[in-house]
């Protein structure tokens, strides 16, 4: 029976990780989907006309689902999903659809080398991008440091010049003050006030008389002649 069904196989090429739909060419209400592998057939699910499909294993519900006309939808194909798929009529007489062989093209040595070279180029490109970004960041940081150093140098030299200018101005102003003091010193001597004696005080008459009395010369005494 399996050999007779295998006489009409339809090849369906896919890639790993892709979603695939396998058609069922039986015009019936209920079918059973199965996967024929090397070891033994694997029952996947059974469809009903009015209810949801029944899965023979609960884990298969995450992988397979049923679309219109009993078509089987396979999500995210992996190596375990490769094989020959059949849909089978449940009620007698049993009938099988033509098988669909799901397969992938195995990469050759040349394609593997091309893939390796492509991956290497992509890795090199990524590293180049990372190096460019790091270089840009370092250059930006270096520019910021240089700008800050220039600011410190400019403002520092400016403040130094200001301090020198202030000190020079101070040194220039001090001799001027000294000259002014020296110039003002003779003028102060020339224009110094002179204390004159106070005017003669007036003497009272009594003081004059007493003074005059003191200053009177003694009267000349004439010798008295004794009478003879």
PDB file of C-alpha atoms in Angstrom, residues 1-225:
ATOM      1  CA  UNK A   1       0.000   0.000   0.000  1.00  0.00           C
ATOM      2  CA  UNK A   2       2.788   2.469   0.912  1.00  0.00           C
ATOM      3  CA  UNK A   3       4.650   1.579  -2.280  1.00  0.00           C
ATOM      4  CA  UNK A   4       1.591   2.267  -4.364  1.00  0.00           C
ATOM      5  CA  UNK A   5       1.066   5.594  -2.650  1.00  0.00           C
ATOM      6  CA  UNK A   6       4.684   6.459  -3.182  1.00  0.00           C
ATOM      7  CA  UNK A   7       4.301   6.101  -6.908  1.00  0.00           C
ATOM      8  CA  UNK A   8       2.719   9.596  -7.035  1.00  0.00           C
ATOM      9  CA  UNK A   9       4.972  11.842  -4.939  1.00  0.00           C
ATOM     10  CA  UNK A  10       5.081  15.591  -5.172  1.00  0.00           C
ATOM     11  CA  UNK A  11       8.340  17.223  -4.118  1.00  0.00           C
ATOM     12  CA  UNK A  12       8.078  20.433  -2.159  1.00  0.00           C
ATOM     13  CA  UNK A  13      11.292  22.356  -1.514  1.00  0.00           C
ATOM     14  CA  UNK A  14      11.598  24.538   1.540  1.00  0.00           C
ATOM     15  CA  UNK A  15      14.136  26.101   3.850  1.00  0.00           C
ATOM     16  CA  UNK A  16      14.592  25.547   7.542  1.00  0.00           C
ATOM     17  CA  UNK A  17      12.579  27.986   9.594  1.00  0.00           C
ATOM     18  CA  UNK A  18       9.988  28.599   6.879  1.00  0.00           C
ATOM     19  CA  UNK A  19       6.224  27.967   7.063  1.00  0.00           C
ATOM     20  CA  UNK A  20       4.787  25.426   4.647  1.00  0.00           C
ATOM     21  CA  UNK A  21       1.259  24.438   3.481  1.00  0.00           C
ATOM     22  CA  UNK A  22       0.653  20.909   2.141  1.00  0.00           C
ATOM     23  CA  UNK A  23      -2.493  20.338   0.109  1.00  0.00           C
ATOM     24  CA  UNK A  24      -4.891  17.431   0.548  1.00  0.00           C
ATOM     25  CA  UNK A  25      -6.512  16.342  -2.737  1.00  0.00           C
ATOM     26  CA  UNK A  26      -9.232  14.153  -1.114  1.00  0.00           C
ATOM     27  CA  UNK A  27     -12.811  15.439  -1.356  1.00  0.00           C
ATOM     28  CA  UNK A  28     -14.049  14.141   2.003  1.00  0.00           C
ATOM     29  CA  UNK A  29     -15.314  15.570   5.286  1.00  0.00           C
ATOM     30  CA  UNK A  30     -12.822  13.930   7.635  1.00  0.00           C
ATOM     31  CA  UNK A  31      -9.183  12.977   7.090  1.00  0.00           C
ATOM     32  CA  UNK A  32      -6.126  11.880   9.021  1.00  0.00           C
ATOM     33  CA  UNK A  33      -2.772  13.518   8.380  1.00  0.00           C
ATOM     34  CA  UNK A  34       0.341  11.396   8.815  1.00  0.00           C
ATOM     35  CA  UNK A  35       4.078  11.768   8.234  1.00  0.00           C
ATOM     36  CA  UNK A  36       6.023   8.884   6.761  1.00  0.00           C
ATOM     37  CA  UNK A  37       9.618   8.787   7.918  1.00  0.00           C
ATOM     38  CA  UNK A  38      12.304   6.162   7.587  1.00  0.00           C
ATOM     39  CA  UNK A  39      11.370   4.470  10.826  1.00  0.00           C
ATOM     40  CA  UNK A  40       7.595   4.410  10.894  1.00  0.00           C
ATOM     41  CA  UNK A  41       4.578   6.585  10.075  1.00  0.00           C
ATOM     42  CA  UNK A  42       3.677   9.309  12.566  1.00  0.00           C
ATOM     43  CA  UNK A  43       0.007  10.163  13.079  1.00  0.00           C
ATOM     44  CA  UNK A  44      -0.389  13.910  13.325  1.00  0.00           C
ATOM     45  CA  UNK A  45      -4.061  14.858  13.594  1.00  0.00           C
ATOM     46  CA  UNK A  46      -7.607  13.989  12.605  1.00  0.00           C
ATOM     47  CA  UNK A  47     -10.088  16.493  11.209  1.00  0.00           C
ATOM     48  CA  UNK A  48     -13.847  16.616  11.792  1.00  0.00           C
ATOM     49  CA  UNK A  49     -16.594  18.263   9.818  1.00  0.00           C
ATOM     50  CA  UNK A  50     -17.991  20.326  12.701  1.00  0.00           C
ATOM     51  CA  UNK A  51     -15.429  20.339  15.513  1.00  0.00           C
ATOM     52  CA  UNK A  52     -11.799  21.218  16.053  1.00  0.00           C
ATOM     53  CA  UNK A  53      -9.151  18.728  14.959  1.00  0.00           C
ATOM     54  CA  UNK A  54      -7.859  16.075  17.299  1.00  0.00           C
ATOM     55  CA  UNK A  55      -4.097  15.847  17.814  1.00  0.00           C
ATOM     56  CA  UNK A  56      -2.578  12.474  18.541  1.00  0.00           C
ATOM     57  CA  UNK A  57       0.102  14.231  20.598  1.00  0.00           C
ATOM     58  CA  UNK A  58      -0.406  17.519  22.408  1.00  0.00           C
ATOM     59  CA  UNK A  59       3.048  18.723  21.433  1.00  0.00           C
ATOM     60  CA  UNK A  60       2.071  18.534  17.749  1.00  0.00           C
ATOM     61  CA  UNK A  61      -0.530  21.278  18.279  1.00  0.00           C
ATOM     62  CA  UNK A  62       2.236  23.899  18.405  1.00  0.00           C
ATOM     63  CA  UNK A  63       3.643  22.746  15.070  1.00  0.00           C
ATOM     64  CA  UNK A  64       0.641  21.770  12.879  1.00  0.00           C
ATOM     65  CA  UNK A  65      -2.771  23.244  12.135  1.00  0.00           C
ATOM     66  CA  UNK A  66      -5.557  22.671   9.590  1.00  0.00           C
ATOM     67  CA  UNK A  67      -6.614  25.185   6.965  1.00  0.00           C
ATOM     68  CA  UNK A  68      -9.463  25.135   4.470  1.00  0.00           C
ATOM     69  CA  UNK A  69     -10.041  21.897   2.495  1.00  0.00           C
ATOM     70  CA  UNK A  70      -8.072  19.941   5.093  1.00  0.00           C
ATOM     71  CA  UNK A  71      -4.789  21.477   4.018  1.00  0.00           C
ATOM     72  CA  UNK A  72      -1.985  21.001   6.559  1.00  0.00           C
ATOM     73  CA  UNK A  73      -0.048  24.040   7.755  1.00  0.00           C
ATOM     74  CA  UNK A  74       3.466  23.462   9.181  1.00  0.00           C
ATOM     75  CA  UNK A  75       5.063  26.236  11.196  1.00  0.00           C
ATOM     76  CA  UNK A  76       8.814  26.817  11.415  1.00  0.00           C
ATOM     77  CA  UNK A  77      10.109  23.794   9.549  1.00  0.00           C
ATOM     78  CA  UNK A  78      12.942  21.844  11.192  1.00  0.00           C
ATOM     79  CA  UNK A  79      14.916  18.723  10.263  1.00  0.00           C
ATOM     80  CA  UNK A  80      12.428  16.566  12.184  1.00  0.00           C
ATOM     81  CA  UNK A  81       9.590  17.813   9.967  1.00  0.00           C
ATOM     82  CA  UNK A  82      11.141  16.532   6.739  1.00  0.00           C
ATOM     83  CA  UNK A  83       9.554  13.493   5.141  1.00  0.00           C
ATOM     84  CA  UNK A  84       6.518  12.397   3.094  1.00  0.00           C
ATOM     85  CA  UNK A  85       3.080  13.691   4.143  1.00  0.00           C
ATOM     86  CA  UNK A  86      -0.243  11.957   3.357  1.00  0.00           C
ATOM     87  CA  UNK A  87      -3.850  12.692   4.068  1.00  0.00           C
ATOM     88  CA  UNK A  88      -6.017   9.563   4.423  1.00  0.00           C
ATOM     89  CA  UNK A  89      -9.729   8.934   4.213  1.00  0.00           C
ATOM     90  CA  UNK A  90     -11.124   7.604   7.489  1.00  0.00           C
ATOM     91  CA  UNK A  91     -14.245   5.741   6.451  1.00  0.00           C
ATOM     92  CA  UNK A  92     -13.923   2.677   4.251  1.00  0.00           C
ATOM     93  CA  UNK A  93     -12.856   2.159   1.688  1.00  0.00           C
ATOM     94  CA  UNK A  94      -9.607   3.772   2.811  1.00  0.00           C
ATOM     95  CA  UNK A  95      -7.999   6.066   0.363  1.00  0.00           C
ATOM     96  CA  UNK A  96      -4.715   7.975   0.409  1.00  0.00           C
ATOM     97  CA  UNK A  97      -3.860  11.216  -1.282  1.00  0.00           C
ATOM     98  CA  UNK A  98      -0.774  11.605  -3.358  1.00  0.00           C
ATOM     99  CA  UNK A  99       2.224  12.032  -1.089  1.00  0.00           C
ATOM    100  CA  UNK A 100       4.089  15.311  -0.681  1.00  0.00           C
ATOM    101  CA  UNK A 101       7.796  14.955   0.032  1.00  0.00           C
ATOM    102  CA  UNK A 102       9.061  17.880   2.043  1.00  0.00           C
ATOM    103  CA  UNK A 103      12.810  18.388   1.723  1.00  0.00           C
ATOM    104  CA  UNK A 104      15.553  20.985   1.782  1.00  0.00           C
ATOM    105  CA  UNK A 105      18.622  21.417  -0.408  1.00  0.00           C
ATOM    106  CA  UNK A 106      21.657  20.416   1.570  1.00  0.00           C
ATOM    107  CA  UNK A 107      24.475  22.916   1.136  1.00  0.00           C
ATOM    108  CA  UNK A 108      27.418  21.777  -0.958  1.00  0.00           C
ATOM    109  CA  UNK A 109      31.069  22.369  -0.117  1.00  0.00           C
ATOM    110  CA  UNK A 110      31.159  25.400  -2.398  1.00  0.00           C
ATOM    111  CA  UNK A 111      28.023  26.872  -0.882  1.00  0.00           C
ATOM    112  CA  UNK A 112      29.395  26.182   2.595  1.00  0.00           C
ATOM    113  CA  UNK A 113      32.589  28.019   1.720  1.00  0.00           C
ATOM    114  CA  UNK A 114      30.564  30.875   0.289  1.00  0.00           C
ATOM    115  CA  UNK A 115      28.496  30.973   3.462  1.00  0.00           C
ATOM    116  CA  UNK A 116      31.610  30.968   5.615  1.00  0.00           C
ATOM    117  CA  UNK A 117      33.163  33.771   3.568  1.00  0.00           C
ATOM    118  CA  UNK A 118      29.932  35.751   3.742  1.00  0.00           C
ATOM    119  CA  UNK A 119      29.713  35.295   7.502  1.00  0.00           C
ATOM    120  CA  UNK A 120      33.367  36.307   7.839  1.00  0.00           C
ATOM    121  CA  UNK A 121      32.771  39.440   5.780  1.00  0.00           C
ATOM    122  CA  UNK A 122      29.724  40.282   7.874  1.00  0.00           C
ATOM    123  CA  UNK A 123      31.733  39.813  11.063  1.00  0.00           C
ATOM    124  CA  UNK A 124      34.517  41.985   9.680  1.00  0.00           C
ATOM    125  CA  UNK A 125      31.975  44.631   8.724  1.00  0.00           C
ATOM    126  CA  UNK A 126      30.520  44.557  12.216  1.00  0.00           C
ATOM    127  CA  UNK A 127      33.966  44.876  13.755  1.00  0.00           C
ATOM    128  CA  UNK A 128      34.814  47.732  11.419  1.00  0.00           C
ATOM    129  CA  UNK A 129      31.622  49.522  12.432  1.00  0.00           C
ATOM    130  CA  UNK A 130      32.431  48.979  16.108  1.00  0.00           C
ATOM    131  CA  UNK A 131      35.999  50.249  15.598  1.00  0.00           C
ATOM    132  CA  UNK A 132      34.715  53.320  13.736  1.00  0.00           C
ATOM    133  CA  UNK A 133      32.257  54.096  16.533  1.00  0.00           C
ATOM    134  CA  UNK A 134      34.942  53.680  19.203  1.00  0.00           C
ATOM    135  CA  UNK A 135      37.354  55.867  17.208  1.00  0.00           C
ATOM    136  CA  UNK A 136      34.697  58.561  16.838  1.00  0.00           C
ATOM    137  CA  UNK A 137      34.020  58.502  20.581  1.00  0.00           C
ATOM    138  CA  UNK A 138      37.726  58.716  21.394  1.00  0.00           C
ATOM    139  CA  UNK A 139      38.207  61.571  18.939  1.00  0.00           C
ATOM    140  CA  UNK A 140      35.275  63.436  20.441  1.00  0.00           C
ATOM    141  CA  UNK A 141      36.675  62.914  23.937  1.00  0.00           C
ATOM    142  CA  UNK A 142      40.105  64.101  22.799  1.00  0.00           C
ATOM    143  CA  UNK A 143      38.610  67.231  21.230  1.00  0.00           C
ATOM    144  CA  UNK A 144      36.755  68.015  24.462  1.00  0.00           C
ATOM    145  CA  UNK A 145      39.959  67.614  26.504  1.00  0.00           C
ATOM    146  CA  UNK A 146      41.916  69.841  24.104  1.00  0.00           C
ATOM    147  CA  UNK A 147      39.217  72.527  24.241  1.00  0.00           C
ATOM    148  CA  UNK A 148      39.240  72.486  28.037  1.00  0.00           C
ATOM    149  CA  UNK A 149      43.019  72.710  28.128  1.00  0.00           C
ATOM    150  CA  UNK A 150      42.944  75.655  25.730  1.00  0.00           C
ATOM    151  CA  UNK A 151      40.354  77.383  27.894  1.00  0.00           C
ATOM    152  CA  UNK A 152      42.469  76.837  30.988  1.00  0.00           C
ATOM    153  CA  UNK A 153      45.586  78.102  29.194  1.00  0.00           C
ATOM    154  CA  UNK A 154      43.863  81.168  27.736  1.00  0.00           C
ATOM    155  CA  UNK A 155      42.075  82.207  30.919  1.00  0.00           C
ATOM    156  CA  UNK A 156      45.135  81.371  33.016  1.00  0.00           C
ATOM    157  CA  UNK A 157      47.460  83.484  30.875  1.00  0.00           C
ATOM    158  CA  UNK A 158      44.902  86.283  30.822  1.00  0.00           C
ATOM    159  CA  UNK A 159      44.632  86.286  34.600  1.00  0.00           C
ATOM    160  CA  UNK A 160      48.431  86.223  34.855  1.00  0.00           C
ATOM    161  CA  UNK A 161      48.694  89.220  32.537  1.00  0.00           C
ATOM    162  CA  UNK A 162      46.039  91.054  34.550  1.00  0.00           C
ATOM    163  CA  UNK A 163      47.926  90.381  37.771  1.00  0.00           C
ATOM    164  CA  UNK A 164      51.179  91.599  36.210  1.00  0.00           C
ATOM    165  CA  UNK A 165      49.460  94.719  34.898  1.00  0.00           C
ATOM    166  CA  UNK A 166      47.951  95.457  38.307  1.00  0.00           C
ATOM    167  CA  UNK A 167      51.300  94.994  40.041  1.00  0.00           C
ATOM    168  CA  UNK A 168      53.022  97.275  37.521  1.00  0.00           C
ATOM    169  CA  UNK A 169      50.349  99.929  37.978  1.00  0.00           C
ATOM    170  CA  UNK A 170      50.788  99.687  41.737  1.00  0.00           C
ATOM    171  CA  UNK A 171      54.552 100.038  41.434  1.00  0.00           C
ATOM    172  CA  UNK A 172      54.148 103.058  39.142  1.00  0.00           C
ATOM    173  CA  UNK A 173      51.673 104.760  41.464  1.00  0.00           C
ATOM    174  CA  UNK A 174      53.812 104.436  44.595  1.00  0.00           C
ATOM    175  CA  UNK A 175      56.713 106.731  43.375  1.00  0.00           C
ATOM    176  CA  UNK A 176      54.215 109.337  42.280  1.00  0.00           C
ATOM    177  CA  UNK A 177      52.775 109.434  45.767  1.00  0.00           C
ATOM    178  CA  UNK A 178      56.258 109.765  47.168  1.00  0.00           C
ATOM    179  CA  UNK A 179      57.092 112.596  44.744  1.00  0.00           C
ATOM    180  CA  UNK A 180      53.913 114.359  45.664  1.00  0.00           C
ATOM    181  CA  UNK A 181      54.796 114.059  49.311  1.00  0.00           C
ATOM    182  CA  UNK A 182      58.302 115.329  48.599  1.00  0.00           C
ATOM    183  CA  UNK A 183      56.894 118.240  46.595  1.00  0.00           C
ATOM    184  CA  UNK A 184      54.396 119.064  49.276  1.00  0.00           C
ATOM    185  CA  UNK A 185      57.008 119.004  52.057  1.00  0.00           C
ATOM    186  CA  UNK A 186      58.808 122.280  51.056  1.00  0.00           C
ATOM    187  CA  UNK A 187      55.522 124.011  50.493  1.00  0.00           C
ATOM    188  CA  UNK A 188      54.459 123.102  53.978  1.00  0.00           C
ATOM    189  CA  UNK A 189      57.686 124.607  55.328  1.00  0.00           C
ATOM    190  CA  UNK A 190      57.331 127.771  53.285  1.00  0.00           C
ATOM    191  CA  UNK A 191      53.764 128.263  54.254  1.00  0.00           C
ATOM    192  CA  UNK A 192      54.139 127.294  57.869  1.00  0.00           C
ATOM    193  CA  UNK A 193      52.391 129.593  60.251  1.00  0.00           C
ATOM    194  CA  UNK A 194      54.594 131.835  62.339  1.00  0.00           C
ATOM    195  CA  UNK A 195      53.486 132.769  65.829  1.00  0.00           C
ATOM    196  CA  UNK A 196      54.141 136.404  66.417  1.00  0.00           C
ATOM    197  CA  UNK A 197      54.208 137.836  69.950  1.00  0.00           C
ATOM    198  CA  UNK A 198      51.020 139.242  71.169  1.00  0.00           C
ATOM    199  CA  UNK A 199      50.675 143.020  71.251  1.00  0.00           C
ATOM    200  CA  UNK A 200      51.996 144.885  74.265  1.00  0.00           C
ATOM    201  CA  UNK A 201      49.609 144.933  77.070  1.00  0.00           C
ATOM    202  CA  UNK A 202      48.498 148.206  78.362  1.00  0.00           C
ATOM    203  CA  UNK A 203      49.626 149.060  81.833  1.00  0.00           C
ATOM    204  CA  UNK A 204      47.316 150.650  84.284  1.00  0.00           C
ATOM    205  CA  UNK A 205      48.261 154.042  85.639  1.00  0.00           C
ATOM    206  CA  UNK A 206      48.791 152.678  89.067  1.00  0.00           C
ATOM    207  CA  UNK A 207      51.214 150.166  87.706  1.00  0.00           C
ATOM    208  CA  UNK A 208      52.942 152.893  85.733  1.00  0.00           C
ATOM    209  CA  UNK A 209      53.194 155.149  88.792  1.00  0.00           C
ATOM    210  CA  UNK A 210      54.536 152.373  90.900  1.00  0.00           C
ATOM    211  CA  UNK A 211      56.933 151.449  88.273  1.00  0.00           C
ATOM    212  CA  UNK A 212      57.911 155.034  87.747  1.00  0.00           C
ATOM    213  CA  UNK A 213      58.342 155.423  91.450  1.00  0.00           C
ATOM    214  CA  UNK A 214      60.645 152.521  91.417  1.00  0.00           C
ATOM    215  CA  UNK A 215      62.532 153.969  88.555  1.00  0.00           C
ATOM    216  CA  UNK A 216      62.933 157.459  90.106  1.00  0.00           C
ATOM    217  CA  UNK A 217      66.439 158.373  90.773  1.00  0.00           C
ATOM    218  CA  UNK A 218      67.253 159.365  94.305  1.00  0.00           C
ATOM    219  CA  UNK A 219      67.263 163.026  95.001  1.00  0.00           C
ATOM    220  CA  UNK A 220      70.604 164.629  95.331  1.00  0.00           C
ATOM    221  CA  UNK A 221      71.311 165.603  98.835  1.00  0.00           C
ATOM    222  CA  UNK A 222      72.941 168.945  99.352  1.00  0.00           C
ATOM    223  CA  UNK A 223      75.184 169.073 102.306  1.00  0.00           C
ATOM    224  CA  UNK A 224      73.759 171.005 105.147  1.00  0.00           C
ATOM    225  CA  UNK A 225      75.945 173.706 106.476  1.00  0.00           C
TER     226      UNK A 225
END
